[in-house]
PDB file of C-alpha atoms in Angstrom:
ATOM      1  CA  UNK A1398       0.000   0.000   0.000  1.00  0.00           C
ATOM      2  CA  UNK A1399       1.144   3.572  -0.668  1.00  0.00           C
ATOM      3  CA  UNK A1400       2.261   4.992   2.666  1.00  0.00           C
ATOM      4  CA  UNK A1401       4.383   7.536   4.486  1.00  0.00           C
ATOM      5  CA  UNK A1402       8.106   6.672   4.399  1.00  0.00           C
ATOM      6  CA  UNK A1403       9.713   9.726   5.965  1.00  0.00           C
ATOM      7  CA  UNK A1404       9.732  13.497   6.265  1.00  0.00           C
ATOM      8  CA  UNK A1405      12.228  16.350   6.249  1.00  0.00           C
ATOM      9  CA  UNK A1406      11.127  19.677   7.704  1.00  0.00           C
ATOM     10  CA  UNK A1407      12.219  23.288   7.394  1.00  0.00           C
ATOM     11  CA  UNK A1408      11.465  25.593  10.295  1.00  0.00           C
ATOM     12  CA  UNK A1409       9.915  29.002   9.766  1.00  0.00           C
ATOM     13  CA  UNK A1410      12.238  31.894   9.046  1.00  0.00           C
ATOM     14  CA  UNK A1411      13.499  34.457   6.567  1.00  0.00           C
ATOM     15  CA  UNK A1412      15.960  32.988   4.050  1.00  0.00           C
ATOM     16  CA  UNK A1413      17.164  32.972   0.475  1.00  0.00           C
ATOM     17  CA  UNK A1414      16.296  29.509  -0.904  1.00  0.00           C
ATOM     18  CA  UNK A1415      14.702  26.652   1.056  1.00  0.00           C
ATOM     19  CA  UNK A1416      16.515  23.314   1.279  1.00  0.00           C
ATOM     20  CA  UNK A1417      15.401  19.849   2.359  1.00  0.00           C
ATOM     21  CA  UNK A1418      17.473  16.697   2.902  1.00  0.00           C
ATOM     22  CA  UNK A1419      15.640  13.679   1.469  1.00  0.00           C
ATOM     23  CA  UNK A1420      15.230  11.020   4.209  1.00  0.00           C
ATOM     24  CA  UNK A1421      18.052   8.477   4.131  1.00  0.00           C
ATOM     25  CA  UNK A1422      17.418   5.204   2.262  1.00  0.00           C
ATOM     26  CA  UNK A1423      14.410   6.645   0.461  1.00  0.00           C
ATOM     27  CA  UNK A1424      13.376   3.964  -2.073  1.00  0.00           C
ATOM     28  CA  UNK A1425      14.049   4.404  -5.758  1.00  0.00           C
ATOM     29  CA  UNK A1426      10.866   5.517  -7.586  1.00  0.00           C
ATOM     30  CA  UNK A1427       9.245   6.683  -4.341  1.00  0.00           C
ATOM     31  CA  UNK A1428       7.346   9.963  -4.604  1.00  0.00           C
ATOM     32  CA  UNK A1429       8.772  13.081  -2.949  1.00  0.00           C
ATOM     33  CA  UNK A1430       6.321  15.900  -2.171  1.00  0.00           C
ATOM     34  CA  UNK A1431       7.517  19.382  -1.222  1.00  0.00           C
ATOM     35  CA  UNK A1432       5.034  21.636   0.577  1.00  0.00           C
ATOM     36  CA  UNK A1433       6.232  25.211   1.055  1.00  0.00           C
ATOM     37  CA  UNK A1434       4.663  28.262   2.689  1.00  0.00           C
ATOM     38  CA  UNK A1435       6.057  31.358   0.904  1.00  0.00           C
ATOM     39  CA  UNK A1436       5.291  34.919   1.962  1.00  0.00           C
ATOM     40  CA  UNK A1437       5.477  38.333   0.265  1.00  0.00           C
ATOM     41  CA  UNK A1438       4.191  36.893  -3.035  1.00  0.00           C
ATOM     42  CA  UNK A1439       7.680  35.722  -3.957  1.00  0.00           C
ATOM     43  CA  UNK A1440       7.662  33.174  -6.811  1.00  0.00           C
ATOM     44  CA  UNK A1441       9.875  30.124  -6.071  1.00  0.00           C
ATOM     45  CA  UNK A1442      11.510  27.703  -8.508  1.00  0.00           C
ATOM     46  CA  UNK A1443      11.355  23.996  -7.540  1.00  0.00           C
ATOM     47  CA  UNK A1444      14.365  21.673  -7.609  1.00  0.00           C
ATOM     48  CA  UNK A1445      15.215  19.919 -10.865  1.00  0.00           C
ATOM     49  CA  UNK A1446      12.765  17.170 -11.790  1.00  0.00           C
ATOM     50  CA  UNK A1447       9.830  18.434  -9.720  1.00  0.00           C
ATOM     51  CA  UNK A1448       6.370  19.103 -11.173  1.00  0.00           C
ATOM     52  CA  UNK A1449       3.935  21.626  -9.704  1.00  0.00           C
ATOM     53  CA  UNK A1450       0.785  20.190  -8.133  1.00  0.00           C
ATOM     54  CA  UNK A1451      -0.674  23.236  -6.411  1.00  0.00           C
ATOM     55  CA  UNK A1452      -0.278  26.974  -5.991  1.00  0.00           C
ATOM     56  CA  UNK A1453      -2.816  28.813  -3.841  1.00  0.00           C
ATOM     57  CA  UNK A1454      -2.366  32.583  -3.629  1.00  0.00           C
ATOM     58  CA  UNK A1455      -4.332  33.803  -0.624  1.00  0.00           C
ATOM     59  CA  UNK A1456      -6.704  36.602  -1.585  1.00  0.00           C
ATOM     60  CA  UNK A1457      -6.413  38.452   1.738  1.00  0.00           C
ATOM     61  CA  UNK A1458      -2.691  38.151   2.518  1.00  0.00           C
ATOM     62  CA  UNK A1459       0.667  38.088   0.669  1.00  0.00           C
ATOM     63  CA  UNK A1460       1.184  34.349   1.195  1.00  0.00           C
ATOM     64  CA  UNK A1461       1.067  31.273  -1.055  1.00  0.00           C
ATOM     65  CA  UNK A1462       0.893  27.521  -0.739  1.00  0.00           C
ATOM     66  CA  UNK A1463       3.201  25.705  -3.148  1.00  0.00           C
ATOM     67  CA  UNK A1464       3.255  21.917  -3.660  1.00  0.00           C
ATOM     68  CA  UNK A1465       5.540  20.011  -6.055  1.00  0.00           C
ATOM     69  CA  UNK A1466       6.359  16.309  -6.596  1.00  0.00           C
ATOM     70  CA  UNK A1467       8.882  14.018  -8.288  1.00  0.00           C
ATOM     71  CA  UNK A1468       9.811  10.330  -8.546  1.00  0.00           C
ATOM     72  CA  UNK A1469      13.085   9.749  -6.752  1.00  0.00           C
ATOM     73  CA  UNK A1470      15.999   8.249  -8.603  1.00  0.00           C
ATOM     74  CA  UNK A1471      18.472   5.724  -7.262  1.00  0.00           C
ATOM     75  CA  UNK A1472      20.570   7.049  -4.390  1.00  0.00           C
ATOM     76  CA  UNK A1473      18.615  10.267  -3.809  1.00  0.00           C
ATOM     77  CA  UNK A1474      18.106   9.463  -0.138  1.00  0.00           C
ATOM     78  CA  UNK A1475      20.303  11.822   1.887  1.00  0.00           C
ATOM     79  CA  UNK A1476      20.690  14.355  -0.931  1.00  0.00           C
ATOM     80  CA  UNK A1477      19.637  17.990  -0.703  1.00  0.00           C
ATOM     81  CA  UNK A1478      16.726  19.335  -2.723  1.00  0.00           C
ATOM     82  CA  UNK A1479      16.613  23.130  -2.875  1.00  0.00           C
ATOM     83  CA  UNK A1480      13.752  25.444  -3.820  1.00  0.00           C
ATOM     84  CA  UNK A1481      15.289  28.671  -5.074  1.00  0.00           C
ATOM     85  CA  UNK A1482      13.735  32.064  -4.341  1.00  0.00           C
ATOM     86  CA  UNK A1483      14.526  35.604  -3.275  1.00  0.00           C
ATOM     87  CA  UNK A1484      14.840  36.410   0.414  1.00  0.00           C
ATOM     88  CA  UNK A1485      11.501  35.900   2.165  1.00  0.00           C
ATOM     89  CA  UNK A1486       9.769  34.065   5.025  1.00  0.00           C
ATOM     90  CA  UNK A1487       9.249  30.327   4.347  1.00  0.00           C
ATOM     91  CA  UNK A1488       8.255  27.191   6.261  1.00  0.00           C
ATOM     92  CA  UNK A1489       7.833  23.718   4.792  1.00  0.00           C
ATOM     93  CA  UNK A1490       8.233  19.977   4.595  1.00  0.00           C
ATOM     94  CA  UNK A1491       9.353  17.275   2.169  1.00  0.00           C
ATOM     95  CA  UNK A1492       7.411  14.008   2.467  1.00  0.00           C
ATOM     96  CA  UNK A1493       8.478  10.716   0.869  1.00  0.00           C
ATOM     97  CA  UNK A1494       5.734   8.220  -0.073  1.00  0.00           C
ATOM     98  CA  UNK A1495       6.651   4.573  -0.707  1.00  0.00           C
ATOM     99  CA  UNK A1496       5.048   1.660  -2.629  1.00  0.00           C
ATOM    100  CA  UNK A1497       3.550   3.963  -5.239  1.00  0.00           C
ATOM    101  CA  UNK A1498       2.046   3.465  -8.692  1.00  0.00           C
ATOM    102  CA  UNK A1499       4.639   3.592 -11.461  1.00  0.00           C
ATOM    103  CA  UNK A1500       2.141   4.822 -14.050  1.00  0.00           C
ATOM    104  CA  UNK A1501      -0.353   7.091 -12.239  1.00  0.00           C
ATOM    105  CA  UNK A1502       0.906  10.502 -11.137  1.00  0.00           C
ATOM    106  CA  UNK A1503      -0.139  12.254  -7.912  1.00  0.00           C
ATOM    107  CA  UNK A1504      -3.274  14.381  -7.960  1.00  0.00           C
ATOM    108  CA  UNK A1505      -4.493  17.202  -5.733  1.00  0.00           C
ATOM    109  CA  UNK A1506      -7.779  18.602  -4.435  1.00  0.00           C
ATOM    110  CA  UNK A1507      -9.315  21.807  -5.697  1.00  0.00           C
ATOM    111  CA  UNK A1508      -7.697  24.835  -4.014  1.00  0.00           C
ATOM    112  CA  UNK A1509      -9.148  25.882  -0.650  1.00  0.00           C
ATOM    113  CA  UNK A1510      -8.494  29.000   1.400  1.00  0.00           C
ATOM    114  CA  UNK A1511     -10.194  31.123   4.010  1.00  0.00           C
ATOM    115  CA  UNK A1512      -9.979  32.974   7.316  1.00  0.00           C
ATOM    116  CA  UNK A1513     -11.147  30.887  10.287  1.00  0.00           C
ATOM    117  CA  UNK A1514     -10.139  28.380  12.954  1.00  0.00           C
ATOM    118  CA  UNK A1515     -10.679  25.394  10.657  1.00  0.00           C
ATOM    119  CA  UNK A1516      -8.472  24.856   7.621  1.00  0.00           C
ATOM    120  CA  UNK A1517     -10.687  22.708   5.398  1.00  0.00           C
ATOM    121  CA  UNK A1518      -9.250  20.893   2.367  1.00  0.00           C
ATOM    122  CA  UNK A1519     -11.604  19.794  -0.417  1.00  0.00           C
ATOM    123  CA  UNK A1520     -12.429  16.121  -0.996  1.00  0.00           C
ATOM    124  CA  UNK A1521     -10.442  13.828  -3.298  1.00  0.00           C
ATOM    125  CA  UNK A1522     -11.267  10.421  -4.788  1.00  0.00           C
ATOM    126  CA  UNK A1523      -8.457   7.960  -5.538  1.00  0.00           C
ATOM    127  CA  UNK A1524      -8.944   5.602  -8.468  1.00  0.00           C
ATOM    128  CA  UNK A1525      -7.559   2.574  -6.614  1.00  0.00           C
ATOM    129  CA  UNK A1526      -7.438   1.001  -3.161  1.00  0.00           C
ATOM    130  CA  UNK A1527      -4.649   1.631  -0.638  1.00  0.00           C
ATOM    131  CA  UNK A1528      -3.886   5.167  -1.846  1.00  0.00           C
ATOM    132  CA  UNK A1529      -1.820   7.618   0.197  1.00  0.00           C
ATOM    133  CA  UNK A1530      -3.730  10.746   1.231  1.00  0.00           C
ATOM    134  CA  UNK A1531      -1.724  13.712   2.481  1.00  0.00           C
ATOM    135  CA  UNK A1532      -3.172  16.802   4.179  1.00  0.00           C
ATOM    136  CA  UNK A1533      -1.075  19.941   3.628  1.00  0.00           C
ATOM    137  CA  UNK A1534      -2.100  23.181   5.309  1.00  0.00           C
ATOM    138  CA  UNK A1535      -0.390  26.510   5.836  1.00  0.00           C
ATOM    139  CA  UNK A1536      -1.239  29.994   7.040  1.00  0.00           C
ATOM    140  CA  UNK A1537      -0.085  33.590   7.107  1.00  0.00           C
ATOM    141  CA  UNK A1538      -0.258  33.959  10.893  1.00  0.00           C
ATOM    142  CA  UNK A1539       1.137  31.452  13.404  1.00  0.00           C
ATOM    143  CA  UNK A1540      -1.153  28.424  13.769  1.00  0.00           C
ATOM    144  CA  UNK A1541      -0.158  27.825  17.379  1.00  0.00           C
ATOM    145  CA  UNK A1542       0.150  24.357  18.932  1.00  0.00           C
ATOM    146  CA  UNK A1543      -3.507  23.356  19.211  1.00  0.00           C
ATOM    147  CA  UNK A1544      -3.701  21.337  16.002  1.00  0.00           C
ATOM    148  CA  UNK A1545      -4.555  17.658  15.750  1.00  0.00           C
ATOM    149  CA  UNK A1546      -5.094  15.431  12.690  1.00  0.00           C
ATOM    150  CA  UNK A1547      -8.313  15.600  10.660  1.00  0.00           C
ATOM    151  CA  UNK A1548     -11.005  13.371  12.154  1.00  0.00           C
ATOM    152  CA  UNK A1549     -12.534  10.290  10.564  1.00  0.00           C
ATOM    153  CA  UNK A1550     -11.374   7.073   8.951  1.00  0.00           C
ATOM    154  CA  UNK A1551     -11.260   8.047   5.260  1.00  0.00           C
ATOM    155  CA  UNK A1552      -8.389   7.755   5.927  1.00  0.00           C
ATOM    156  CA  UNK A1553      -7.215   7.748   9.546  1.00  0.00           C
ATOM    157  CA  UNK A1554      -4.625  10.550   9.629  1.00  0.00           C
ATOM    158  CA  UNK A1555      -1.350  10.639  11.572  1.00  0.00           C
ATOM    159  CA  UNK A1556       0.223  14.015  12.307  1.00  0.00           C
ATOM    160  CA  UNK A1557       3.657  14.279  10.686  1.00  0.00           C
ATOM    161  CA  UNK A1558       4.572  17.938  11.212  1.00  0.00           C
ATOM    162  CA  UNK A1559       3.160  20.804  13.258  1.00  0.00           C
ATOM    163  CA  UNK A1560       5.475  23.772  13.063  1.00  0.00           C
ATOM    164  CA  UNK A1561       3.425  25.992  15.416  1.00  0.00           C
ATOM    165  CA  UNK A1562       4.177  28.693  12.847  1.00  0.00           C
ATOM    166  CA  UNK A1563       2.805  28.267   9.349  1.00  0.00           C
ATOM    167  CA  UNK A1564       2.737  24.611   8.204  1.00  0.00           C
ATOM    168  CA  UNK A1565       0.779  21.484   9.161  1.00  0.00           C
ATOM    169  CA  UNK A1566       1.140  18.011   7.599  1.00  0.00           C
ATOM    170  CA  UNK A1567      -0.809  14.817   8.320  1.00  0.00           C
ATOM    171  CA  UNK A1568      -1.329  11.704   6.209  1.00  0.00           C
ATOM    172  CA  UNK A1569      -2.757   8.191   6.012  1.00  0.00           C
ATOM    173  CA  UNK A1570      -3.646   5.342   3.650  1.00  0.00           C
ATOM    174  CA  UNK A1571      -7.195   4.933   2.327  1.00  0.00           C
ATOM    175  CA  UNK A1572      -7.871   1.184   2.190  1.00  0.00           C
ATOM    176  CA  UNK A1573     -10.911   1.322  -0.113  1.00  0.00           C
ATOM    177  CA  UNK A1574     -11.170   3.771  -2.997  1.00  0.00           C
ATOM    178  CA  UNK A1575     -13.872   6.392  -2.546  1.00  0.00           C
ATOM    179  CA  UNK A1576     -14.373  10.066  -1.763  1.00  0.00           C
ATOM    180  CA  UNK A1577     -12.497  11.202   1.336  1.00  0.00           C
ATOM    181  CA  UNK A1578     -14.852  14.056   2.095  1.00  0.00           C
ATOM    182  CA  UNK A1579     -13.506  17.429   3.191  1.00  0.00           C
ATOM    183  CA  UNK A1580     -10.761  17.317   5.812  1.00  0.00           C
ATOM    184  CA  UNK A1581      -9.590  19.772   8.453  1.00  0.00           C
ATOM    185  CA  UNK A1582      -7.413  19.575  11.565  1.00  0.00           C
ATOM    186  CA  UNK A1583      -9.082  20.508  14.820  1.00  0.00           C
ATOM    187  CA  UNK A1584      -9.281  24.216  15.505  1.00  0.00           C
ATOM    188  CA  UNK A1585      -6.134  26.162  16.248  1.00  0.00           C
ATOM    189  CA  UNK A1586      -5.954  29.933  16.049  1.00  0.00           C
ATOM    190  CA  UNK A1587      -8.083  31.880  13.602  1.00  0.00           C
ATOM    191  CA  UNK A1588      -5.770  32.565  10.663  1.00  0.00           C
ATOM    192  CA  UNK A1589      -5.659  33.195   6.932  1.00  0.00           C
ATOM    193  CA  UNK A1590      -5.128  29.641   5.679  1.00  0.00           C
ATOM    194  CA  UNK A1591      -4.740  27.446   2.578  1.00  0.00           C
ATOM    195  CA  UNK A1592      -5.223  23.659   2.452  1.00  0.00           C
ATOM    196  CA  UNK A1593      -4.884  20.747   0.009  1.00  0.00           C
ATOM    197  CA  UNK A1594      -5.232  16.969  -0.081  1.00  0.00           C
ATOM    198  CA  UNK A1595      -2.727  15.064  -2.223  1.00  0.00           C
ATOM    199  CA  UNK A1596      -3.394  11.562  -3.580  1.00  0.00           C
ATOM    200  CA  UNK A1597      -0.577   9.127  -4.397  1.00  0.00           C
ATOM    201  CA  UNK A1598      -1.891   5.885  -5.847  1.00  0.00           C
ATOM    202  CA  UNK A1599      -0.778   2.438  -4.636  1.00  0.00           C
ATOM    203  CA  UNK A1600       1.800   0.343  -6.505  1.00  0.00           C
ATOM    204  CA  UNK A1601      -0.952  -2.018  -7.708  1.00  0.00           C
ATOM    205  CA  UNK A1602      -2.927   0.809  -9.363  1.00  0.00           C
ATOM    206  CA  UNK A1603      -2.293   1.258 -13.060  1.00  0.00           C
ATOM    207  CA  UNK A1604      -5.217   3.527 -13.917  1.00  0.00           C
ATOM    208  CA  UNK A1605      -7.667   3.610 -16.809  1.00  0.00           C
ATOM    209  CA  UNK A1606      -6.234   5.094 -20.023  1.00  0.00           C
ATOM    210  CA  UNK A1607      -9.789   6.129 -20.969  1.00  0.00           C
ATOM    211  CA  UNK A1608     -11.279   7.910 -17.901  1.00  0.00           C
ATOM    212  CA  UNK A1609     -14.999   8.413 -17.507  1.00  0.00           C
ATOM    213  CA  UNK A1610     -16.243  11.183 -19.765  1.00  0.00           C
ATOM    214  CA  UNK A1611     -13.572  10.716 -22.395  1.00  0.00           C
ATOM    215  CA  UNK A1612     -14.992   7.607 -24.047  1.00  0.00           C
ATOM    216  CA  UNK A1613     -13.133   4.771 -25.679  1.00  0.00           C
ATOM    217  CA  UNK A1614     -11.968   4.865 -29.266  1.00  0.00           C
ATOM    218  CA  UNK A1615     -14.469   3.536 -31.763  1.00  0.00           C
ATOM    219  CA  UNK A1616     -13.447   0.462 -33.659  1.00  0.00           C
ATOM    220  CA  UNK A1617     -12.821   1.269 -37.255  1.00  0.00           C
ATOM    221  CA  UNK A1618     -14.614  -0.922 -39.754  1.00  0.00           C
ATOM    222  CA  UNK A1619     -13.421  -1.329 -43.286  1.00  0.00           C
ATOM    223  CA  UNK A1620     -16.065  -1.282 -45.965  1.00  0.00           C
ATOM    224  CA  UNK A1621     -15.726  -3.635 -48.884  1.00  0.00           C
ATOM    225  CA  UNK A1622     -17.194  -2.843 -52.257  1.00  0.00           C
ATOM    226  CA  UNK A1623     -17.479  -5.700 -54.696  1.00  0.00           C
ATOM    227  CA  UNK A1624     -15.950  -4.947 -58.052  1.00  0.00           C
ATOM    228  CA  UNK A1625     -18.381  -4.502 -60.883  1.00  0.00           C
ATOM    229  CA  UNK A1626     -18.671  -7.543 -63.026  1.00  0.00           C
ATOM    230  CA  UNK A1627     -17.612  -6.878 -66.547  1.00  0.00           C
ATOM    231  CA  UNK A1628     -19.207  -8.630 -69.488  1.00  0.00           C
ATOM    232  CA  UNK A1629     -17.247  -9.204 -72.630  1.00  0.00           C
ATOM    233  CA  UNK A1630     -19.128  -9.043 -75.897  1.00  0.00           C
ATOM    234  CA  UNK A1631     -18.162 -11.710 -78.304  1.00  0.00           C
TER     235      UNK A1631
END
């Protein structure tokens, strides 16, 4: 089943560039997910090989949520992955997910943001069983230390990182494919927040090359026209 392997965290602070050390012995072809809180509307550049999953630009504050992913190559455990950006306040985490699908890429919930004590991510629906579901939340103001994982069993979440500043990460494995429903940690402080759920499919999931709504290709049929019979006059 697709599951949490390890995490590297980056405490809140003002810096030029944000670096993470990939957890040691991270498996080849595992999925690495970088979640970064970036303030002052600075635009970051992900490390080589990463693809953007999410960018939420908060409408009320100069803060963004950025999420990127990549498949790890051989020997990348213990190496440094650096997001480059101008000097600004950042806070983040790099999560490694193991036993993942080789053919289905990670997906993400619709963007969610607000100002409240609950930081609610929109629902996602994996296509296969035993999918990894990651909750990634961040805020402009300090969250405080009152957070706890989203409730429920779709999936059962385990807290992986609570910075007390701007970033919260929890994750779990959803045994049976289906909608997760919206997810939010228990109330902390009232803040300007952004939240996302990320799906990483299980190693046994290969996906449908013709998703619902797209239809399958129509079989082409060849028509055959009999040649006209010629008569020869004698």
